[in-house]
Short mmCIF file of C-alpha atoms in Angstrom, two decimals:
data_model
loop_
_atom_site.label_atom_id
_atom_site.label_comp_id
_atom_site.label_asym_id
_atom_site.label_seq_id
_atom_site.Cartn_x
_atom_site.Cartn_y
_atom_site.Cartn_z
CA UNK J 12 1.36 -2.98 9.58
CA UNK J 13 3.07 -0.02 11.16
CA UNK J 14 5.78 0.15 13.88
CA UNK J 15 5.20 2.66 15.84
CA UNK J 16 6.78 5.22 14.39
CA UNK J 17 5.30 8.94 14.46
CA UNK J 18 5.12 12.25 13.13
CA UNK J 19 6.46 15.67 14.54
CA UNK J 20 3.41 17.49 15.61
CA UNK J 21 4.42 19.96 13.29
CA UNK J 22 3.62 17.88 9.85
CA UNK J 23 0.24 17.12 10.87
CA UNK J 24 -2.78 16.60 13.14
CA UNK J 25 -4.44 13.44 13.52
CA UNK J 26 -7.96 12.94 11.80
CA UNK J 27 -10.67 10.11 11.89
CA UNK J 28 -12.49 8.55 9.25
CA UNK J 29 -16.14 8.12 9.24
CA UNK J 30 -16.18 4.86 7.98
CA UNK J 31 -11.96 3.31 8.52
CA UNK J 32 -10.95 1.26 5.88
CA UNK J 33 -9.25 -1.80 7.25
CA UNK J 34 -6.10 -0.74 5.40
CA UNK J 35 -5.69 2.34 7.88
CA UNK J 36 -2.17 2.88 9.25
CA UNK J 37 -1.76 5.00 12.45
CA UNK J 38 1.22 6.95 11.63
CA UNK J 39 3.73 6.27 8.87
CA UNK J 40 6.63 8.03 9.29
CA UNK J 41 6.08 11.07 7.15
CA UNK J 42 9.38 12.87 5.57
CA UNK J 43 8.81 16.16 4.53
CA UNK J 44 11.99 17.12 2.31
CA UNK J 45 11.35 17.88 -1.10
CA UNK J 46 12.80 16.33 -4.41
CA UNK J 47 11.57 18.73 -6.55
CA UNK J 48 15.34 20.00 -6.87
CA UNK J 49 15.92 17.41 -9.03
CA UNK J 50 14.04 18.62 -12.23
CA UNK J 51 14.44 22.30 -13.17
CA UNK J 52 12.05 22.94 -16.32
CA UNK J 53 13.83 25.33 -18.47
CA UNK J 54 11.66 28.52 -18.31
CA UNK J 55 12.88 31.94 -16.98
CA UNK J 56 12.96 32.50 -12.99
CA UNK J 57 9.94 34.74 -12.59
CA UNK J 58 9.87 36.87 -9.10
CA UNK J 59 6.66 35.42 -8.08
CA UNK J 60 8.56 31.70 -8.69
CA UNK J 61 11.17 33.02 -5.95
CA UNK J 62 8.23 33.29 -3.34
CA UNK J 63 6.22 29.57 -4.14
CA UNK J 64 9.82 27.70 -3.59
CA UNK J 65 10.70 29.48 -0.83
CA UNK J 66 9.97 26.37 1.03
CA UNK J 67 12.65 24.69 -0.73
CA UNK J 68 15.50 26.59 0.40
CA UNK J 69 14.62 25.34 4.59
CA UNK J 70 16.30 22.86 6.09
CA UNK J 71 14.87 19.15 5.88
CA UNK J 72 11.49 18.72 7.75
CA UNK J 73 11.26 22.71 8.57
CA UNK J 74 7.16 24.03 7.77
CA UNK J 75 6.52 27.55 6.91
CA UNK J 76 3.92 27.12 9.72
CA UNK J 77 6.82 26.77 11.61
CA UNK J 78 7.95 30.31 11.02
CA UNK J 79 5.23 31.59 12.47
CA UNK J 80 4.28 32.62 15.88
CA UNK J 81 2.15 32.17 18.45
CA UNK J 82 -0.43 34.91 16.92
CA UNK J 83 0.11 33.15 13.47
CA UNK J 84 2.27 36.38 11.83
CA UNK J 85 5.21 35.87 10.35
CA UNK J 86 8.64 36.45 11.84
CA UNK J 87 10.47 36.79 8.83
CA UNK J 88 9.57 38.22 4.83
CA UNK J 89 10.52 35.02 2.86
CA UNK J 90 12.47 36.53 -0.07
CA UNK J 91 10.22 37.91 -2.94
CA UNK J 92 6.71 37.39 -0.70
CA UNK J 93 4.91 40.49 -0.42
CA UNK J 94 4.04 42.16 2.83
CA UNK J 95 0.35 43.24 3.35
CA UNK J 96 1.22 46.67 3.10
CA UNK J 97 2.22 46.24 -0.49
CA UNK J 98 -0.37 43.68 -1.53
CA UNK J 99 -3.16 45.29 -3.13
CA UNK J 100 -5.94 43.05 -3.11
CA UNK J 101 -8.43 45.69 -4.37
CA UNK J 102 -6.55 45.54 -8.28
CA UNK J 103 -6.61 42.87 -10.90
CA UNK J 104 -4.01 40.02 -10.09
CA UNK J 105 -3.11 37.71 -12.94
CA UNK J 106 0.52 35.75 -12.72
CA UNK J 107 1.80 32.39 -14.51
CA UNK J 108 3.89 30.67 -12.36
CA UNK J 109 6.36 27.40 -13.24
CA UNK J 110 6.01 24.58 -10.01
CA UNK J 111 7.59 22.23 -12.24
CA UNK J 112 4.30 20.35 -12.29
CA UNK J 113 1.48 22.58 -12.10
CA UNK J 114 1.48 26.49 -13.94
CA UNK J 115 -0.51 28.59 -11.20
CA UNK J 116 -2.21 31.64 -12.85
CA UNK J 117 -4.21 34.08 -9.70
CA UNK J 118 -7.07 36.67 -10.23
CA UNK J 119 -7.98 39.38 -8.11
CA UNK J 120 -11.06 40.53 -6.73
CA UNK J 121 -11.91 42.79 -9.64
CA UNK J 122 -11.19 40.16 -12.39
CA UNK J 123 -14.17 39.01 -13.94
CA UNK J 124 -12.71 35.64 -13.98
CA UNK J 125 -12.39 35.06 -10.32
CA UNK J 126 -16.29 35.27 -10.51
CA UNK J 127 -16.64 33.17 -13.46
CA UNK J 128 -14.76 30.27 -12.19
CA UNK J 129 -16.86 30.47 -8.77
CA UNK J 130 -19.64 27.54 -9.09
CA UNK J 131 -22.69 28.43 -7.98
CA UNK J 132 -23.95 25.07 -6.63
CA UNK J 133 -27.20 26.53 -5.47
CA UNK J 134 -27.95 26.84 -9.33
CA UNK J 135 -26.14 22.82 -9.90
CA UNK J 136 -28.88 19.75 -10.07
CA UNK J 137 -30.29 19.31 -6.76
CA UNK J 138 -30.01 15.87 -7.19
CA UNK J 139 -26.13 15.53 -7.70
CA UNK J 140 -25.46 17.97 -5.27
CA UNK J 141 -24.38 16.05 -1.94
CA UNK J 142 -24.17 17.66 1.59
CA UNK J 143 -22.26 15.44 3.79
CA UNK J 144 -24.05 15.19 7.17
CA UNK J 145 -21.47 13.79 9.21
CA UNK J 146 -18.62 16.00 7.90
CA UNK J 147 -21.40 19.08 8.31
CA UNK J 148 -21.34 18.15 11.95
CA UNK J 149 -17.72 17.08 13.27
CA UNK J 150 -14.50 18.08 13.89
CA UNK J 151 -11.08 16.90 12.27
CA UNK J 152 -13.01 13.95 10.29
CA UNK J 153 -12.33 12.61 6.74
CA UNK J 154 -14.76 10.75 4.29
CA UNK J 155 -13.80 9.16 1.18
CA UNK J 156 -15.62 9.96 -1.70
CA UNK J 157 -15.90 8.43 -5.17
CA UNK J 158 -15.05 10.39 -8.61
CA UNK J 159 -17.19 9.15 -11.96
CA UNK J 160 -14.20 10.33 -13.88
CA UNK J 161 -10.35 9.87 -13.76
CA UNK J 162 -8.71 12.65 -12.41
CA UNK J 163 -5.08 13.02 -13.48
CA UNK J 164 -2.80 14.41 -9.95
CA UNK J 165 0.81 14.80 -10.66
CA UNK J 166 0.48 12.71 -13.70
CA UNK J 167 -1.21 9.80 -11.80
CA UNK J 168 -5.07 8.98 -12.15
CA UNK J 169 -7.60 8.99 -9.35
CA UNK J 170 -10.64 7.45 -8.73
CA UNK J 171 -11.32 8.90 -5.38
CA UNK J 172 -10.76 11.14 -2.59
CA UNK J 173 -10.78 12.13 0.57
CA UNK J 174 -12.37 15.37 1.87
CA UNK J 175 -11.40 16.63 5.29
CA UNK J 176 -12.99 19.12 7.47
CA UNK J 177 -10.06 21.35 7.59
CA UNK J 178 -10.17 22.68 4.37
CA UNK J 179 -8.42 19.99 1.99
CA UNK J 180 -8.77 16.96 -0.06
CA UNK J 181 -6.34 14.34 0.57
CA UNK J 182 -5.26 12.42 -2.19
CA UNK J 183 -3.06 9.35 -0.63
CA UNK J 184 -3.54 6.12 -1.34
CA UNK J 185 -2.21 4.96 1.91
CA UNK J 186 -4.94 6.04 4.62
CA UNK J 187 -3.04 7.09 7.57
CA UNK J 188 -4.21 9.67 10.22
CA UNK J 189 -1.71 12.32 9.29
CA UNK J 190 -3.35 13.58 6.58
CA UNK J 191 -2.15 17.17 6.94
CA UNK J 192 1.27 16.21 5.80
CA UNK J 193 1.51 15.79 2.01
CA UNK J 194 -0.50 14.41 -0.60
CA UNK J 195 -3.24 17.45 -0.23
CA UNK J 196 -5.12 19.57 -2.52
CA UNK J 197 -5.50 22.37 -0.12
CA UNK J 198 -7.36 25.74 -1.20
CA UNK J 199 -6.94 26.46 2.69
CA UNK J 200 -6.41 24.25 4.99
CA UNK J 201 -6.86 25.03 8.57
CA UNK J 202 -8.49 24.43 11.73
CA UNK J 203 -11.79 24.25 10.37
CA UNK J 204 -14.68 23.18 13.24
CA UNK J 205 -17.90 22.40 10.99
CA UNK J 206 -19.70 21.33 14.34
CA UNK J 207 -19.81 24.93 16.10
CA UNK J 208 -22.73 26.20 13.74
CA UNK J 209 -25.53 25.37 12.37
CA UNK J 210 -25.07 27.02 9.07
CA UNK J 211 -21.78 25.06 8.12
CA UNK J 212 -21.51 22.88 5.98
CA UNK J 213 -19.31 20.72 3.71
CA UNK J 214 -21.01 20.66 0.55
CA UNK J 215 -19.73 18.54 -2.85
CA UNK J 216 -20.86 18.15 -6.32
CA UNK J 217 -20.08 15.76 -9.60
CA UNK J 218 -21.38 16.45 -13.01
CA UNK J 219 -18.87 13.43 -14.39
CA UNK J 220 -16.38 15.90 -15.55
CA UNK J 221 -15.56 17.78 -12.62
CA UNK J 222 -15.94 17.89 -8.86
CA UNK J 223 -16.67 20.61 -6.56
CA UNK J 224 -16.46 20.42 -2.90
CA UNK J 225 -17.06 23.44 -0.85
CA UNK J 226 -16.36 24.70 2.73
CA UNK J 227 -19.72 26.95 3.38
CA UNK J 228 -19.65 29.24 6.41
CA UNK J 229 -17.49 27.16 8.48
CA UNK J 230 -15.15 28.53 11.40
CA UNK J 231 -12.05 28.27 13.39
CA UNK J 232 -13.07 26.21 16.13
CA UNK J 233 -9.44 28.23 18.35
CA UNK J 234 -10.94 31.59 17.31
CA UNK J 235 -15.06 31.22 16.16
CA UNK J 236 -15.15 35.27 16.38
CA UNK J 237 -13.11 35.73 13.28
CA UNK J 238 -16.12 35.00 11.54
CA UNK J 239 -17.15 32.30 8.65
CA UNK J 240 -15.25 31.28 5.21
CA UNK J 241 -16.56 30.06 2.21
CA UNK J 242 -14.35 28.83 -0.22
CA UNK J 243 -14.06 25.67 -2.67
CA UNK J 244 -12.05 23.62 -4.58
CA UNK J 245 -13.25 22.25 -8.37
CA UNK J 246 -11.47 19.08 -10.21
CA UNK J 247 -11.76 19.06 -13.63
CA UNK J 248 -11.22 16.12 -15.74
CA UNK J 249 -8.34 17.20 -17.99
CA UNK J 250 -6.30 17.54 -14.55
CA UNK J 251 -7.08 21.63 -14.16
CA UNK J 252 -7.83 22.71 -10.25
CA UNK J 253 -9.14 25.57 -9.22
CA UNK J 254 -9.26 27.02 -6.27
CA UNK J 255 -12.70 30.07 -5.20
CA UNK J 256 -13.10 32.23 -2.40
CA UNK J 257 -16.19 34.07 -1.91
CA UNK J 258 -15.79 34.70 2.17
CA UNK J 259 -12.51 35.20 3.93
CA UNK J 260 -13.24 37.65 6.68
CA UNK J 261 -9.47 37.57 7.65
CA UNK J 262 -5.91 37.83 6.18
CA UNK J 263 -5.20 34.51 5.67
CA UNK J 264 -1.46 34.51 6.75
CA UNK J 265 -3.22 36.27 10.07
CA UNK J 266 -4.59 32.47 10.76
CA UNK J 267 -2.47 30.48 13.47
CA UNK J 268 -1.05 27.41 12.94
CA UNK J 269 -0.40 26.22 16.47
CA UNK J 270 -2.99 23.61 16.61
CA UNK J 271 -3.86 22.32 12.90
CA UNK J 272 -1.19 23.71 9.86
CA UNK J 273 -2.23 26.59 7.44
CA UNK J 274 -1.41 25.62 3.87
CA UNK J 275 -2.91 26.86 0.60
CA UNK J 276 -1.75 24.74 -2.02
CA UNK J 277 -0.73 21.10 -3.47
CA UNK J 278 1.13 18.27 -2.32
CA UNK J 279 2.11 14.59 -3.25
CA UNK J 280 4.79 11.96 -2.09
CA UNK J 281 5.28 8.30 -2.63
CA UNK J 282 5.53 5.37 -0.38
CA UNK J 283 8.53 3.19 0.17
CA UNK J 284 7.66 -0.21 2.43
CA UNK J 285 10.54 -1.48 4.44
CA UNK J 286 10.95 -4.97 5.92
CA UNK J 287 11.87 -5.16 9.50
CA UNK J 288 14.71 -7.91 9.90
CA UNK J 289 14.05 -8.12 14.05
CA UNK J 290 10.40 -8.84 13.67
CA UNK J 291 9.16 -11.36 10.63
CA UNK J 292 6.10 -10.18 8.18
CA UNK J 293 6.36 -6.72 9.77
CA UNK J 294 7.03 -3.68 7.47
CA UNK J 295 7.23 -0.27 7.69
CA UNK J 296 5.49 2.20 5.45
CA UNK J 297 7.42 5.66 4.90
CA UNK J 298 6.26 8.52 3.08
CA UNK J 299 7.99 10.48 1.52
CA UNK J 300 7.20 13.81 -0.08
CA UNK J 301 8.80 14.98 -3.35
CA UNK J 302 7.00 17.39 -4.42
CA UNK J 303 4.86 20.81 -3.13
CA UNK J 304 2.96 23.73 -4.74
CA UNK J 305 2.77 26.42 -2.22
CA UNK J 306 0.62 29.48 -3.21
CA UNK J 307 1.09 33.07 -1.79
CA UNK J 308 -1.34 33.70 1.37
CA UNK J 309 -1.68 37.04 1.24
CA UNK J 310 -3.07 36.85 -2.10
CA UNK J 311 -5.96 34.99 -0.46
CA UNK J 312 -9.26 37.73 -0.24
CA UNK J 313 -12.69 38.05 -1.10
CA UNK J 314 -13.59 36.81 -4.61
CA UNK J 315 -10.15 35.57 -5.63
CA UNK J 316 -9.26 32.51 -7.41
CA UNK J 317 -6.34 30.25 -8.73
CA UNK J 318 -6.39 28.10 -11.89
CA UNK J 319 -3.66 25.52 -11.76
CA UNK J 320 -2.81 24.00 -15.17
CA UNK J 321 -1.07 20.45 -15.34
CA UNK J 322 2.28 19.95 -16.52
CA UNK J 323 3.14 17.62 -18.97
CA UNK J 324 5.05 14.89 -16.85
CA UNK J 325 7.47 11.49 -17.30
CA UNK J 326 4.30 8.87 -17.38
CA UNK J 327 1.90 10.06 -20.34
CA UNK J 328 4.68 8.63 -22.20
CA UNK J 329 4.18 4.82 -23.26
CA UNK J 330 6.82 3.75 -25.30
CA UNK J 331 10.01 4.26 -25.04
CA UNK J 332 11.06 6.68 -28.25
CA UNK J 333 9.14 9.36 -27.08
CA UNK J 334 10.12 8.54 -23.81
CA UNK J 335 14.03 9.11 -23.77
CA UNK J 336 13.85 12.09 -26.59
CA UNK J 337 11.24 13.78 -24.83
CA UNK J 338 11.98 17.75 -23.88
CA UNK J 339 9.13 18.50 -20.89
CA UNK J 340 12.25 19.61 -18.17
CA UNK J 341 12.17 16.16 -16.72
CA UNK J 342 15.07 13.77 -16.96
CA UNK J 343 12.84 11.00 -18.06
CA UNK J 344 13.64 7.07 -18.62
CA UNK J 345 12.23 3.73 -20.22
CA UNK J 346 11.78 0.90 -17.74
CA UNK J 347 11.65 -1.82 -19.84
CA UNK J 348 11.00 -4.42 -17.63
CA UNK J 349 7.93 -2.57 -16.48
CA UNK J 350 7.32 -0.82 -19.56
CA UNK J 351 7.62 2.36 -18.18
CA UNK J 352 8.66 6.21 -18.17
CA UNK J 353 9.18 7.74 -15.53
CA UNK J 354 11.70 10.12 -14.12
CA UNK J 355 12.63 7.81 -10.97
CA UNK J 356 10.39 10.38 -8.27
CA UNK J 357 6.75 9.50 -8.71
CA UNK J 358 3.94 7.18 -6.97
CA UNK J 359 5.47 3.95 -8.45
CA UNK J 360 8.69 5.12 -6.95
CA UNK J 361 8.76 1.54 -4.97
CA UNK J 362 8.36 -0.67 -7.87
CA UNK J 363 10.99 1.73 -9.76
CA UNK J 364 13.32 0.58 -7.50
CA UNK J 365 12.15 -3.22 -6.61
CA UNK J 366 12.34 -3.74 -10.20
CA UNK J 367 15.77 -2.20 -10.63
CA UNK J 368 15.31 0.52 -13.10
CA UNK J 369 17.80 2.88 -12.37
CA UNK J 370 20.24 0.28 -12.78
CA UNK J 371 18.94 -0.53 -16.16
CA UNK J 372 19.19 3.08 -16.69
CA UNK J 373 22.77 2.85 -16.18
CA UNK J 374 22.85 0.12 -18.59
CA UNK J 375 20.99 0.17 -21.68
CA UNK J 376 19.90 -2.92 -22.87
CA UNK J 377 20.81 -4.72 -26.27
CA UNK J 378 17.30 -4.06 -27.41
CA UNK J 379 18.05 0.00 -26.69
CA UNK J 380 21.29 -0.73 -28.13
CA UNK J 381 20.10 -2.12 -31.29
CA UNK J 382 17.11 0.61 -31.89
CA UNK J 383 19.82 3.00 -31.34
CA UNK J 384 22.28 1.36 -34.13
CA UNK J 385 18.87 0.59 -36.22
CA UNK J 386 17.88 4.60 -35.73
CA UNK J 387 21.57 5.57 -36.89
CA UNK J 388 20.58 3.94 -41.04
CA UNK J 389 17.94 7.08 -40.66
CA UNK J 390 20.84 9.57 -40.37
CA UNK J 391 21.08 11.21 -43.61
CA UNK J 392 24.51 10.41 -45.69
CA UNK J 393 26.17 13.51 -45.43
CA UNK J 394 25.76 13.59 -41.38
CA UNK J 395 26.97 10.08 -40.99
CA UNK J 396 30.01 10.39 -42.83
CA UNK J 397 30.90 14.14 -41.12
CA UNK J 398 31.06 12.26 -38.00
CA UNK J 399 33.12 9.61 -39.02
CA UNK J 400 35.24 11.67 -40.75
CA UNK J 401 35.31 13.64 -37.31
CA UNK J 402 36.09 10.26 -35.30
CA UNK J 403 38.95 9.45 -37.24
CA UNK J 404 40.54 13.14 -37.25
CA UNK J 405 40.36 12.76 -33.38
CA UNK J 406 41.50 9.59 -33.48
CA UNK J 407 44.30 10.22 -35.66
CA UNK J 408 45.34 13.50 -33.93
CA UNK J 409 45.70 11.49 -31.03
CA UNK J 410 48.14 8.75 -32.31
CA UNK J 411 50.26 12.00 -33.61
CA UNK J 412 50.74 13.45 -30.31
CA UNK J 413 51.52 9.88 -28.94
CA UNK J 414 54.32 9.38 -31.34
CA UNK J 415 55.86 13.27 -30.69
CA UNK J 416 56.09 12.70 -27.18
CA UNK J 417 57.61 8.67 -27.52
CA UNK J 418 60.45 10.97 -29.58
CA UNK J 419 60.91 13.92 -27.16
CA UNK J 420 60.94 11.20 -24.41
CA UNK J 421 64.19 8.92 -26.21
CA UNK J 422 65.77 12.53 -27.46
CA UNK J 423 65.59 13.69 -23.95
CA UNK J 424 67.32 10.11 -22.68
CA UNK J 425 70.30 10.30 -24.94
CA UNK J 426 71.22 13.47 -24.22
CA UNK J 427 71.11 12.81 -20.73
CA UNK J 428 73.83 9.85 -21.77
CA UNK J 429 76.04 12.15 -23.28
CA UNK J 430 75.66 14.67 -21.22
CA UNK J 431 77.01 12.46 -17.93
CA UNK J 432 79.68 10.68 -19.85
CA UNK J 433 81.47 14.11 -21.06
CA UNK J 434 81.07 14.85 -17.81
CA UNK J 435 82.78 11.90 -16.09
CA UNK J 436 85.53 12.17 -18.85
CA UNK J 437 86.55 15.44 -17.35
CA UNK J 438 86.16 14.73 -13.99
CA UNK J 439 87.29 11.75 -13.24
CA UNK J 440 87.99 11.93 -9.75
CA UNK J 441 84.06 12.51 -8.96
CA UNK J 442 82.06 9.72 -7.51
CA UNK J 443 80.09 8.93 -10.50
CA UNK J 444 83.47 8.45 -12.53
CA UNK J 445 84.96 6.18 -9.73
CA UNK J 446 81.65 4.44 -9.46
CA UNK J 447 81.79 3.06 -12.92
CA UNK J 448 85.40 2.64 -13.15
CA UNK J 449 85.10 0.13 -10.08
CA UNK J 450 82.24 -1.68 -11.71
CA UNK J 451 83.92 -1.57 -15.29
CA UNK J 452 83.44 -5.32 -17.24
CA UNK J 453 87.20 -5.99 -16.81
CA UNK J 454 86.69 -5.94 -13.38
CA UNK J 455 83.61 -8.41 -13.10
CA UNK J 456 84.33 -11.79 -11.96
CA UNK J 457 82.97 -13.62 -15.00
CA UNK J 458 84.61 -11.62 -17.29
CA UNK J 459 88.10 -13.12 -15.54
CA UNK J 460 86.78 -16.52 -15.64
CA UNK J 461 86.26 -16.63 -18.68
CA UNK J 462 89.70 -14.93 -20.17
CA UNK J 463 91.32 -17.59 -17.96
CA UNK J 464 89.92 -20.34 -20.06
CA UNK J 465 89.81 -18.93 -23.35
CA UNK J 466 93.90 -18.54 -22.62
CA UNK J 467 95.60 -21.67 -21.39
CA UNK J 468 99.19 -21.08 -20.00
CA UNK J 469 100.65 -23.99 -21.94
CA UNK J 470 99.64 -22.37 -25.30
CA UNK J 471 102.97 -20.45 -24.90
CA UNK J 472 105.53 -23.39 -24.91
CA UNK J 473 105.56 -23.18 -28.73
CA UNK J 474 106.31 -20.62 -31.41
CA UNK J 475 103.11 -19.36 -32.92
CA UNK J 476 103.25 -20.61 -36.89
CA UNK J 477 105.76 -23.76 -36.41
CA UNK J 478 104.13 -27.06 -37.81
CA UNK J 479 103.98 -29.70 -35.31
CA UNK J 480 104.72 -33.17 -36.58
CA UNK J 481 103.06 -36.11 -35.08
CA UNK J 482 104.96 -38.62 -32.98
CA UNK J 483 104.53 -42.19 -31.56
CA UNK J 484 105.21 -43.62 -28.26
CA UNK J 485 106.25 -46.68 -28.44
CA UNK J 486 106.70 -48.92 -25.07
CA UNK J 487 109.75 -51.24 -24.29
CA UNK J 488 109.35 -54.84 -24.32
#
């Protein structure tokens, strides 16, 4: 149950489901800063890297649609993106670039492979190919549909999905109304009216090992004159997307974003529920997005494509060796009360937490401990004893330099001693002379006391050395 709480029209636009689960939340509070600062794969910055994180460098909750103006252009050149006038769409494009999860790789119109990887579903079997009548026909609507295969997103497997009529799959498991906001495989989202012509369509296909859904001659429903796209989006089992274009009539980064957000790429967040101490068995659901993939616009043209590779990522791990020594740019840890890796951003980020896995992060457990003191008998001789030997050079280096400066400390002392006794010898008129000659022990009270009765006055009626003889007093009768 949600509280009320709502997005900035900026994130996203409300859509409808055909069929509402009875899960649906209105609007969970959607927060659009990214985590993906926290895990830097170690791979050379490449230029085109500069341009597809430029998103990361805005302030919290700022869009790149936000940038833009009323006509959709713009205001600013985000450092490293090409301008139009540069761009040339007509030559072969082919660049890798790192998103920490995903390895984008883009052909041009003139690459043979931006044809290849086009799926002609006109040629697919008639009877798996699906045209959604209700999507075909509306505006801003969403309809779940079912995968026959697992389809591994950001390391976490799916079942099934939600295509929109704006130009994305969203790929939440929360069902909220915001769908434009994260969690979105987007080969272009926009403001995509299906309803304005006859010949649109939304069009999607599963041969049970990938899925293709395509956007066939739909339009803007703010600006219908622009003309129609045609594009898709194909998910392949081993986790590979693709994104086609055979129709764009328009430069994409030409398209406004004032009423729906223009985004070409991938998204995915995870959902933390709160509990709400003023009202009982209320809670709030925020989202949170940690990560996004956001590909160049203007590369966007007739007969271009984008083949995004997975990553390898903290969960294919499931045990927890491989787990903490593994070298995939993530800073990945075992859970072992949930028998887990994970690098502490992710889906399951709630039960990370609930189940206090950082903290056992923190703290290894006996049982990590132990493997690590079993793991230390496979250390070959020679390695095991350089260390020690290395331990107990530090060590002993250190008790070394403890014992030189106890010495310089006591040689320092004593010659401050002598140093203020000649001193008062000469001098002794100066303060510190007179100070100790007034507090001398001759001077101190118990030192009087006690010659007084070591040294009886009577002792001096006698000689010293004369014998005494004894005597007896006798009384009179």
């Amino acid at each position: 149950q949600d509280t009320g709480s709502q997005l900035l029209p900026s994130l996203g636009v409300p859509y409808t489901y055909l069929h509402e689960p009875a899960q649906v939340e209105d609007s969970p509070l959607v927060d659009v800063q990214l985590y993906s600062h926290r895990w830097r794969r170690g791979v050379p910055s490449l230029k085109s890297m500069d341009s597809n994180r430029a998103n990361q460098d805005q302030d919290e909750g700022q869009d790149e649609d936000q940038e833009q103006g009323q006509d959709g252009t713009g205001s600013e050149r985000l450092p490293g993106l090409l301008s139009e006038e540069d761009s040339d769409n007509s030559s072969q494009i082919e660049e890798d670039t790192d998103h920490n999860y995903y390895t984008s790789k883009t052909y041009g119109p003139t690459d043979p492979l931006s044809r290849e990887l086009w799926v002609n579903i006109d040629q697919m079997d008639k009877e798996k190919v699906k045209i959604h009548g209700i999507l075909s026909n509306t505006h801003r609507q969403a309809a779940r549909v079912n995968l026959s295969f697992d389809f591994p997103f950001y390391g976490h497997f799916l079942r099934e999905v939600t295509v929109a009529t704006g130009g994305f799959i969203y790929t939440g498991d929360v069902v909220h109304r915001m769908l434009t906001a994260t969690q979105y495989i987007a080969p272009l989202m926009a403001n995509f009216d299906p309803s304005v012509s006859r010949n649109s369509t939304v069009i999607y296909f599963d041969n049970g090992t990938a899925l293709v859904v395509q956007w066939d001659h739909v339009h803007l429903q703010d600006n219908y004159n622009l003309g129609s796209f045609t594009f898709q989006a194909t998910l392949h089992r081993d986790g590979r997307i693709i994104f086609a274009y055979k129709e764009i009539p328009v430069l994409v980064t030409g398209i406004s974003s004032v009423n729906h957000p223009v985004k070409v790429g991938l998204s995915d967040a995870f959902v933390v529920v709160h509990k709400i101490q003023q009202i009982p068995n209320v809670r709030r659901r925020t989202i949170y997005e940690y990560h996004r993939v956001e590909l160049l616009k203007n590369k966007i043209t007739n007969w271009t494509a984008v083949e995004m590779t997975p990553l390898p990522t903290c969960l294919q791990f499931t045990s927890c060796g491989p787990c903490v020594t593994s070298q995939i740019g993530f800073n990945c840890s075992w859970c072992h009360k949930l028998q887990r890796c994970s690098s502490g951003f992710d889906r399951h980020r709630q039960d990370w937490v609930d189940s206090s896995c950082p903290d056992e992060v923190r703290r290894p457990s006996p049982s990590l401990l132990s493997a690590q003191s079993t793991d230390r008998s496979l250390i070959p001789n020679d390695l095991t004893s350089a260390a020690e030997s290395t331990a107990a050079e530090k060590k002993e280096a250190s008790l070394h330099t403890g014992l030189i400066i106890g010495v310089l400390m006591v040689m320092v002392i004593m010659a401050a001693v002598v140093l203020v006794t000649v001193y008062m010898y000469h001098h002794p008129m100066s303060a510190a002379s007179l100070f100790f000659i007034e507090r001398r022990p001759s001077r101190w009270p118990a030192m009087k006391f006690r010659r007084g009765s070591g040294h009886p006055a009577y002792a001096e009626v006698e000689p010293m050395g004369q014998e005494k003889e004894g005597f007896i007093v006798s009384e009179q009768c």
